[in-house]
Coordinates of C-alpha atoms and ligand atoms in Angstrom, one line a residue:
M79 CA 126.8 122.7 118.5
N80 CA 127.6 122.1 115.2
F81 CA 126.4 119.4 113.2
W82 CA 129.4 116.9 113.0
F83 CA 129.6 117.7 116.4
K84 CA 126.3 116.4 117.7
L85 CA 126.8 113.2 115.0
S86 CA 129.1 111.7 117.0
A87 CA 127.6 112.4 120.6
A88 CA 124.9 110.2 119.1
F89 CA 126.4 107.8 118.1
A90 CA 128.3 107.2 121.4
V91 CA 125.0 106.8 123.2
Y92 CA 124.2 104.2 120.3
S93 CA 127.1 102.4 120.7
C94 CA 126.9 102.6 124.5
S95 CA 123.6 101.6 124.8
T96 CA 123.8 97.8 123.8
I97 CA 126.4 95.2 123.6
A98 CA 128.4 94.9 121.0
T99 CA 129.9 90.7 119.9
A100 CA 131.6 92.2 117.0
A101 CA 132.1 90.7 113.9
T102 CA 131.4 91.5 110.1
V103 CA 129.1 92.1 108.3
E104 CA 128.3 92.4 104.1
V105 CA 126.0 94.8 103.0
L106 CA 125.6 94.1 99.4
H107 CA 123.8 98.3 97.6
S108 CA 124.7 100.4 94.4
W109 CA 124.6 104.1 96.3
T110 CA 127.6 104.6 94.7
S111 CA 127.5 108.6 93.6
E112 CA 128.9 111.2 95.4
G113 CA 126.1 111.7 97.5
E114 CA 124.9 108.9 98.2
A115 CA 128.3 107.0 99.2
K116 CA 128.7 110.2 101.7
A117 CA 124.7 108.5 103.3
V118 CA 126.6 105.2 103.4
E119 CA 129.2 106.4 105.5
V120 CA 126.9 107.1 108.0
L121 CA 125.8 103.6 109.2
K122 CA 129.5 102.2 108.0
S123 CA 130.4 104.3 111.0
M124 CA 127.6 103.8 113.0
L125 CA 128.6 100.0 113.6
A126 CA 132.1 100.5 113.8
E127 CA 130.7 102.2 116.7
R128 CA 129.2 99.0 117.6
G129 CA 132.4 96.7 116.6
H130 CA 131.4 95.8 114.0
T131 CA 133.2 95.9 110.6
W132 CA 131.7 96.7 107.4
K133 CA 132.6 94.7 104.3
D134 CA 131.4 97.1 101.6
F135 CA 129.7 95.1 98.1
A136 CA 128.8 97.8 96.7
V137 CA 127.7 97.1 92.7
Q138 CA 128.3 100.0 90.2
T139 CA 125.6 101.8 87.6
G140 CA 122.5 101.1 89.4
G141 CA 119.6 98.3 91.2
D142 CA 119.2 95.6 88.0
N143 CA 122.9 94.9 88.2
A144 CA 123.0 94.8 92.3
Q145 CA 120.3 92.3 91.9
G146 CA 122.2 90.2 89.2
V147 CA 125.6 89.7 91.4
L148 CA 122.9 89.3 94.8
K149 CA 121.3 86.1 93.1
Q150 CA 124.7 84.8 91.6
R151 CA 125.6 84.7 95.8
I152 CA 122.6 82.9 97.2
I153 CA 123.2 80.5 94.2
Q154 CA 126.8 79.5 95.9
G155 CA 125.0 80.2 99.1
K156 CA 127.0 82.8 99.9
P157 CA 124.9 85.3 100.7
P158 CA 125.1 88.8 102.7
A159 CA 124.8 89.6 105.6
A160 CA 122.0 92.5 104.2
A161 CA 121.1 93.5 101.1
M162 CA 119.5 96.9 99.4
M163 CA 116.5 95.6 97.6
K164 CA 112.9 96.6 97.0
K165 CA 109.8 95.6 98.9
F166 CA 109.0 92.8 96.0
N167 CA 112.4 91.7 95.7
L168 CA 112.5 92.0 99.1
Q169 CA 108.5 89.5 99.3
R170 CA 110.0 87.0 96.9
W171 CA 113.2 85.9 98.6
E172 CA 110.7 85.9 101.7
R173 CA 108.8 83.5 100.4
L174 CA 112.0 81.6 98.7
G175 CA 112.4 80.9 103.5
F176 CA 115.8 83.4 102.7
L177 CA 115.5 86.0 105.1
Q178 CA 115.8 85.7 108.9
N179 CA 113.0 86.8 110.6
I180 CA 114.0 90.3 112.8
D181 CA 110.3 90.7 114.4
D182 CA 112.0 90.6 118.3
I183 CA 113.8 93.6 117.4
A184 CA 110.9 95.5 115.5
V185 CA 108.6 95.1 118.1
S186 CA 111.3 95.5 120.9
E187 CA 111.7 98.3 118.9
H188 CA 107.9 99.2 119.0
W189 CA 108.6 99.5 114.9
D190 CA 104.5 99.1 113.8
D191 CA 103.3 102.1 116.3
T192 CA 106.7 104.8 114.5
L193 CA 106.8 103.9 111.3
F194 CA 104.7 105.7 107.8
H195 CA 102.7 103.2 106.9
A196 CA 104.3 102.7 103.7
A197 CA 107.8 102.1 104.7
E198 CA 105.9 99.6 107.3
D199 CA 104.3 98.4 104.0
A200 CA 107.7 98.0 101.9
I201 CA 109.8 95.5 104.4
K202 CA 106.7 94.0 106.4
F203 CA 105.6 90.4 104.6
D204 CA 102.9 88.2 106.2
G205 CA 103.2 89.8 109.4
H206 CA 107.2 89.7 109.5
Y207 CA 109.7 92.2 109.0
G208 CA 113.0 90.7 107.3
A209 CA 113.7 94.2 106.2
A210 CA 115.2 98.1 108.2
A211 CA 113.9 100.4 105.5
V212 CA 116.0 103.4 105.3
G213 CA 114.3 106.2 103.9
I214 CA 111.3 107.9 101.9
H215 CA 112.1 108.4 98.4
R216 CA 109.9 110.6 96.3
T217 CA 110.2 110.5 92.8
N218 CA 107.4 113.1 91.8
W219 CA 110.3 115.7 91.7
I220 CA 111.6 118.7 89.4
W221 CA 115.2 119.9 89.9
A222 CA 115.7 123.7 88.3
N223 CA 119.1 126.1 88.6
K224 CA 117.6 128.8 89.6
K225 CA 120.7 131.1 88.0
I226 CA 119.2 130.2 84.9
L227 CA 115.4 131.0 85.7
D228 CA 116.7 134.3 86.6
K229 CA 118.3 134.9 84.1
V230 CA 115.3 134.4 82.0
N231 CA 112.8 136.3 84.2
A232 CA 110.8 133.0 84.8
K233 CA 109.3 131.2 87.8
M234 CA 109.5 127.8 88.1
P235 CA 106.4 126.4 86.0
E236 CA 103.1 124.5 88.4
T237 CA 101.5 123.6 84.8
W238 CA 101.9 122.0 81.4
P239 CA 101.1 125.8 79.5
E240 CA 104.4 127.5 82.0
F241 CA 105.9 124.5 81.6
F242 CA 106.6 124.9 77.9
A243 CA 106.7 128.7 77.9
V244 CA 109.9 128.5 80.4
A245 CA 111.2 125.8 78.3
E246 CA 111.1 127.8 75.0
K247 CA 112.8 131.1 76.5
I248 CA 115.3 128.7 78.2
K249 CA 116.1 127.1 74.7
S250 CA 116.5 130.7 73.0
A251 CA 118.8 131.8 75.4
G252 CA 121.3 129.5 74.7
Y253 CA 120.7 126.3 77.7
H254 CA 119.6 122.8 77.8
V255 CA 116.2 122.7 79.1
V256 CA 116.2 119.6 80.9
A257 CA 119.1 116.9 81.7
I258 CA 117.9 113.2 81.1
G259 CA 120.4 110.3 81.0
D260 CA 120.0 107.5 77.9
E261 CA 118.9 105.1 80.9
A262 CA 115.3 103.4 80.6
D263 CA 115.0 103.6 85.0
Q264 CA 116.0 107.4 84.2
L265 CA 113.4 108.0 81.2
G266 CA 111.1 105.8 83.1
T267 CA 111.0 108.5 86.7
M268 CA 110.4 110.9 84.1
F269 CA 107.3 109.0 82.7
E270 CA 105.5 107.8 86.1
S271 CA 105.0 111.2 87.3
M272 CA 104.0 112.3 83.7
I273 CA 101.2 109.4 84.8
L274 CA 100.1 111.1 87.6
S275 CA 100.5 114.6 86.8
V276 CA 98.3 114.7 83.0
G277 CA 96.6 110.9 84.5
G278 CA 95.9 112.0 88.2
P279 CA 96.0 109.8 90.9
E280 CA 93.1 107.8 89.7
L281 CA 94.8 106.9 86.6
Y282 CA 98.4 105.8 88.3
R283 CA 96.3 104.0 91.3
K284 CA 94.4 102.1 88.6
A285 CA 97.3 101.5 86.1
I286 CA 99.9 101.2 88.1
A287 CA 99.5 100.5 91.2
E288 CA 96.6 98.1 90.8
L289 CA 98.2 97.1 87.7
D290 CA 94.9 97.2 85.6
Y291 CA 95.2 96.7 81.3
G292 CA 92.8 97.6 80.3
A293 CA 93.6 101.3 82.4
I294 CA 97.3 100.8 80.7
K295 CA 95.9 101.3 76.6
S296 CA 93.3 103.3 78.0
P297 CA 92.7 106.8 75.9
E298 CA 94.2 108.6 79.0
M299 CA 97.0 106.5 79.3
S300 CA 97.8 108.1 75.2
R301 CA 97.3 111.2 76.7
V302 CA 100.2 110.8 78.6
F303 CA 102.3 109.3 76.0
D304 CA 101.0 112.3 74.2
M305 CA 102.3 115.0 76.9
A306 CA 106.3 112.8 76.8
R307 CA 106.4 113.6 72.6
K308 CA 105.7 117.6 73.3
L309 CA 108.3 116.7 75.8
Q310 CA 110.4 115.6 74.0
P311 CA 112.5 118.3 72.1
Y312 CA 113.4 119.8 74.4
L313 CA 115.1 116.2 76.3
Y314 CA 119.1 116.6 76.5
M315 CA 119.4 113.2 76.0
D316 CA 122.8 112.1 76.7
S317 CA 123.7 108.6 75.5
D318 CA 126.3 108.5 78.1
S319 CA 125.4 110.1 81.2
S320 CA 123.7 108.5 84.4
W321 CA 121.5 110.1 86.9
N322 CA 123.9 112.1 88.6
K323 CA 125.4 113.3 85.4
A324 CA 122.6 114.9 84.4
T325 CA 122.2 115.9 87.9
K326 CA 125.9 117.5 87.6
L327 CA 124.5 120.1 84.3
V328 CA 121.8 121.0 86.1
I329 CA 124.1 121.9 88.8
D330 CA 126.8 123.3 86.7
G331 CA 124.3 125.7 85.4
E332 CA 123.9 124.2 81.7
A333 CA 120.7 122.3 81.7
A334 CA 118.2 124.2 83.9
F335 CA 115.5 121.0 84.9
Q336 CA 116.0 117.4 86.2
F337 CA 113.2 115.1 86.6
M338 CA 114.4 112.9 89.4
G339 CA 114.1 111.2 92.1
D340 CA 115.5 113.4 95.7
W341 CA 118.5 111.0 95.3
A342 CA 119.6 114.3 93.2
K343 CA 119.3 116.7 96.5
G344 CA 122.8 114.4 97.8
E345 CA 124.3 115.7 94.1
F346 CA 123.5 119.2 95.4
S347 CA 124.6 118.9 99.4
V348 CA 127.6 117.7 98.0
A349 CA 128.5 120.6 95.4
G350 CA 127.3 122.9 97.9
K351 CA 123.8 124.0 96.4
I352 CA 121.7 125.8 98.8
P353 CA 117.7 125.0 97.8
M354 CA 116.0 128.2 96.9
K355 CA 119.4 129.8 96.4
D356 CA 121.5 127.8 93.8
Y357 CA 118.5 125.4 92.9
I358 CA 114.6 124.7 93.4
C359 CA 113.2 121.3 94.3
A360 CA 109.3 121.4 92.9
P361 CA 106.7 118.7 92.9
V362 CA 106.6 118.0 89.2
M363 CA 104.0 120.7 87.6
Q364 CA 100.3 119.3 88.3
T365 CA 101.6 117.2 91.4
R366 CA 101.7 119.0 94.5
N367 CA 100.7 117.1 97.5
Q368 CA 100.9 113.9 95.5
F369 CA 103.5 111.4 96.2
L370 CA 105.7 108.6 94.1
Y371 CA 107.7 106.3 97.1
N372 CA 110.4 104.7 96.4
I373 CA 111.4 103.1 99.6
D374 CA 115.0 101.5 100.0
S375 CA 115.1 98.7 102.5
L376 CA 118.0 96.3 103.3
A377 CA 117.3 93.2 103.4
M378 CA 118.4 91.1 105.5
F379 CA 119.5 87.2 104.9
K380 CA 119.2 84.0 106.9
L381 CA 123.8 84.0 108.5
H382 CA 124.3 80.5 110.4
N383 CA 127.1 82.1 113.0
A384 CA 126.2 83.3 115.9
Q385 CA 127.8 86.1 116.6
E386 CA 127.5 87.2 112.7
I387 CA 123.5 87.3 113.6
D388 CA 124.2 89.4 116.7
A389 CA 126.1 91.8 114.2
Q390 CA 123.3 91.8 111.1
K391 CA 119.8 92.3 114.0
D392 CA 122.6 95.9 115.0
L393 CA 122.4 96.7 112.2
A394 CA 118.9 96.5 111.5
S395 CA 118.4 98.8 115.0
A396 CA 120.9 100.9 114.0
I397 CA 118.7 102.0 110.7
M398 CA 115.8 102.5 112.8
S399 CA 117.7 104.0 115.4
S400 CA 116.7 108.2 115.2
N401 CA 120.3 108.7 115.5
F402 CA 120.8 106.7 111.9
Q403 CA 117.5 108.0 110.6
L404 CA 117.5 111.9 111.1
T405 CA 121.5 111.7 109.6
Y406 CA 121.4 109.5 106.8
N407 CA 118.2 110.8 105.2
R408 CA 119.9 114.1 105.7
Y409 CA 122.8 113.1 103.1
K410 CA 120.7 111.2 100.4
G411 CA 117.8 113.3 99.7
S412 CA 115.0 111.1 101.5
I413 CA 113.0 111.5 104.5
P414 CA 113.4 109.4 107.7
T415 CA 110.5 106.4 107.6
R416 CA 109.8 107.0 110.4
Q417 CA 107.2 109.6 111.8
D418 CA 107.4 109.9 115.1
L419 CA 110.7 112.0 113.9
D420 CA 110.7 116.3 114.3
L421 CA 113.2 117.1 110.6
T422 CA 114.3 120.7 112.7
G423 CA 117.6 120.9 110.6
F424 CA 116.5 119.6 107.2
D425 CA 116.6 121.5 104.8
I426 CA 113.3 123.4 102.5
C427 CA 113.0 120.4 100.3
A428 CA 112.6 117.5 102.9
Q429 CA 110.4 119.6 104.5
M430 CA 108.4 120.1 101.8
S431 CA 108.1 115.9 101.1
K432 CA 107.2 114.9 104.8
Q433 CA 104.3 117.7 104.6
E434 CA 103.1 116.6 101.3
L435 CA 103.6 112.9 102.3
L436 CA 101.1 113.3 104.9
N437 CA 98.5 115.2 102.6
A438 CA 99.0 112.9 100.3
E439 CA 97.8 109.9 103.1
A440 CA 95.3 111.9 103.8
T441 CA 93.7 113.0 100.6
N442 CA 94.5 108.7 98.8
A443 CA 97.6 110.5 96.6
E444 CA 100.3 108.2 98.4
L445 CA 101.3 105.8 95.4
P446 CA 104.1 103.2 94.9
S447 CA 107.2 104.0 91.9
I448 CA 107.2 101.9 88.8
A449 CA 109.9 102.3 87.9
H450 CA 111.7 101.6 91.2
G451 CA 110.4 98.4 92.5
L452 CA 107.5 99.7 94.6
A453 CA 104.4 98.8 93.1
A454 CA 105.4 95.8 91.3
T455 CA 108.0 93.0 90.4
E456 CA 111.4 93.7 89.2
L457 CA 109.9 91.8 85.5
V458 CA 106.9 94.4 85.5
Q459 CA 108.9 97.2 86.2
T460 CA 111.6 96.6 84.1
A461 CA 109.0 95.6 80.9
F462 CA 107.2 99.5 81.9
N463 CA 110.3 101.0 81.9
S464 CA 111.7 99.7 78.6
V465 CA 108.6 100.2 77.2
I466 CA 109.1 103.9 77.9
S467 CA 112.4 104.4 76.4
A468 CA 111.3 102.6 73.5
F469 CA 108.6 104.9 73.0
F470 CA 111.4 108.2 72.7
H471 CA 113.8 106.2 70.4
D472 CA 111.2 105.5 68.2
P473 CA 109.2 108.4 66.7
N474 CA 107.5 106.6 64.7
M475 CA 105.6 104.7 67.7
S476 CA 102.2 107.0 67.6
S477 CA 101.3 107.4 71.5
D478 CA 98.2 104.1 71.5
Q479 CA 101.1 102.1 69.8
A480 CA 103.0 102.6 73.1
A481 CA 100.0 102.0 75.4
L482 CA 99.1 99.0 74.0
T483 CA 102.9 97.6 74.1
L484 CA 103.0 98.8 77.5
S485 CA 99.6 97.0 78.9
K486 CA 101.0 93.7 76.8
D487 CA 104.6 93.5 78.2
M488 CA 103.5 94.7 81.5
R489 CA 101.4 91.9 82.0
K490 CA 103.9 89.8 80.5
G491 CA 106.0 90.6 83.0
A492 CA 102.9 89.9 85.5
Y493 CA 102.7 86.8 84.4
M494 CA 106.8 85.4 85.2
M495 CA 108.9 84.6 87.5
Ligands
LIG169 C1 116.9 104.1 93.1 C2 117.2 103.8 94.9 C3 117.7 105.1 95.2 C4 119.0 105.9 94.2 C5 118.7 105.3 92.7 C6 119.5 106.2 91.7 O1 116.1 103.1 92.8 O2 116.5 104.5 95.5 O3 118.4 105.5 96.1 O4 119.8 104.7 94.4 O5 118.2 104.5 92.6 O6 118.9 105.8 90.7

């Protein structure tokens, strides 16, 4: 049975099992790259099967922009039915009383028993659910073009010394070493993996997960900045490059590596590339079995029309269904948020991701991404990404200065609402 046949059969079973009351469901999200758009199509089709009409409220160019647009809509008293957002933003809207309580669905579908711990934590606040969790992304990945590695006769580096040795070979062969767009969140994504890699899970936990300002300005953090300076000459930092344009440079064989979350895999997939044959996915050097998670969720906003509320609950239920989890996440590059699902049919990168998530859970090395809003509020997240970007733009900023500024700015961000 081919994939598409299975997919349509799955939708058919799903749609027959529930009673549909047709309504329009407006969803705000920023999944606009080619791979992401394909993943979102899965959800749209599932809703259509239930008789509902999906109204796309897609916002180009990333999360920050999307959250700004959302705020305006809420202030105008016209929230969408659902909006893509991360744990801390979600908690804020929940606290302010804007989210729909969907505990009835969660209880009847046993979300407490099936969700990965990190996913449950990302969407449950004060014991109540106000959102559905679509997928678990990992940010401490490095992606490589296999042909380039073969050409310079190199293996995927597993340590920083190995990385720099391979980087020299790649440079001499005339390729860009690391593709990265000059955007704060791309630099932040790379740097958070470096904190884990160079400082270890202990530094990451203290400085980032627990926001211990002493740990942020510590000599250990300075060492992470030292490593970033050493890496800088190998970055091909395109000023006009979104993350997926950087991925394309790796796909097209112009650059060897990209440090990026596994949404990048969606781009390799739509380009028809096969993992381990055309490209390699690997944990960032020295972070094997450690996992920085970034969980995408759709917050459900309070609505007034009964039909629209039913349709919204259908959306939440569809998201948590095994059919959705198993199809959407294959396109998106993430893994399901439910731990009871078998990943047969997923590629080797996803299999590795699930296994390493379980290993990280068991060893206390499963940690939230700061660059993508799972570790702290949006203001702290923005402060983090901005300081990292400032460091890469100012060659005179020392590592100690950078660590001190990071500590100050993150603290400032945490005090503001
Ligand atoms: C993340 C989001 C991912 C992907 C990425 C693009 O914050 O969780 O799904 O869209 O941004 O940079």
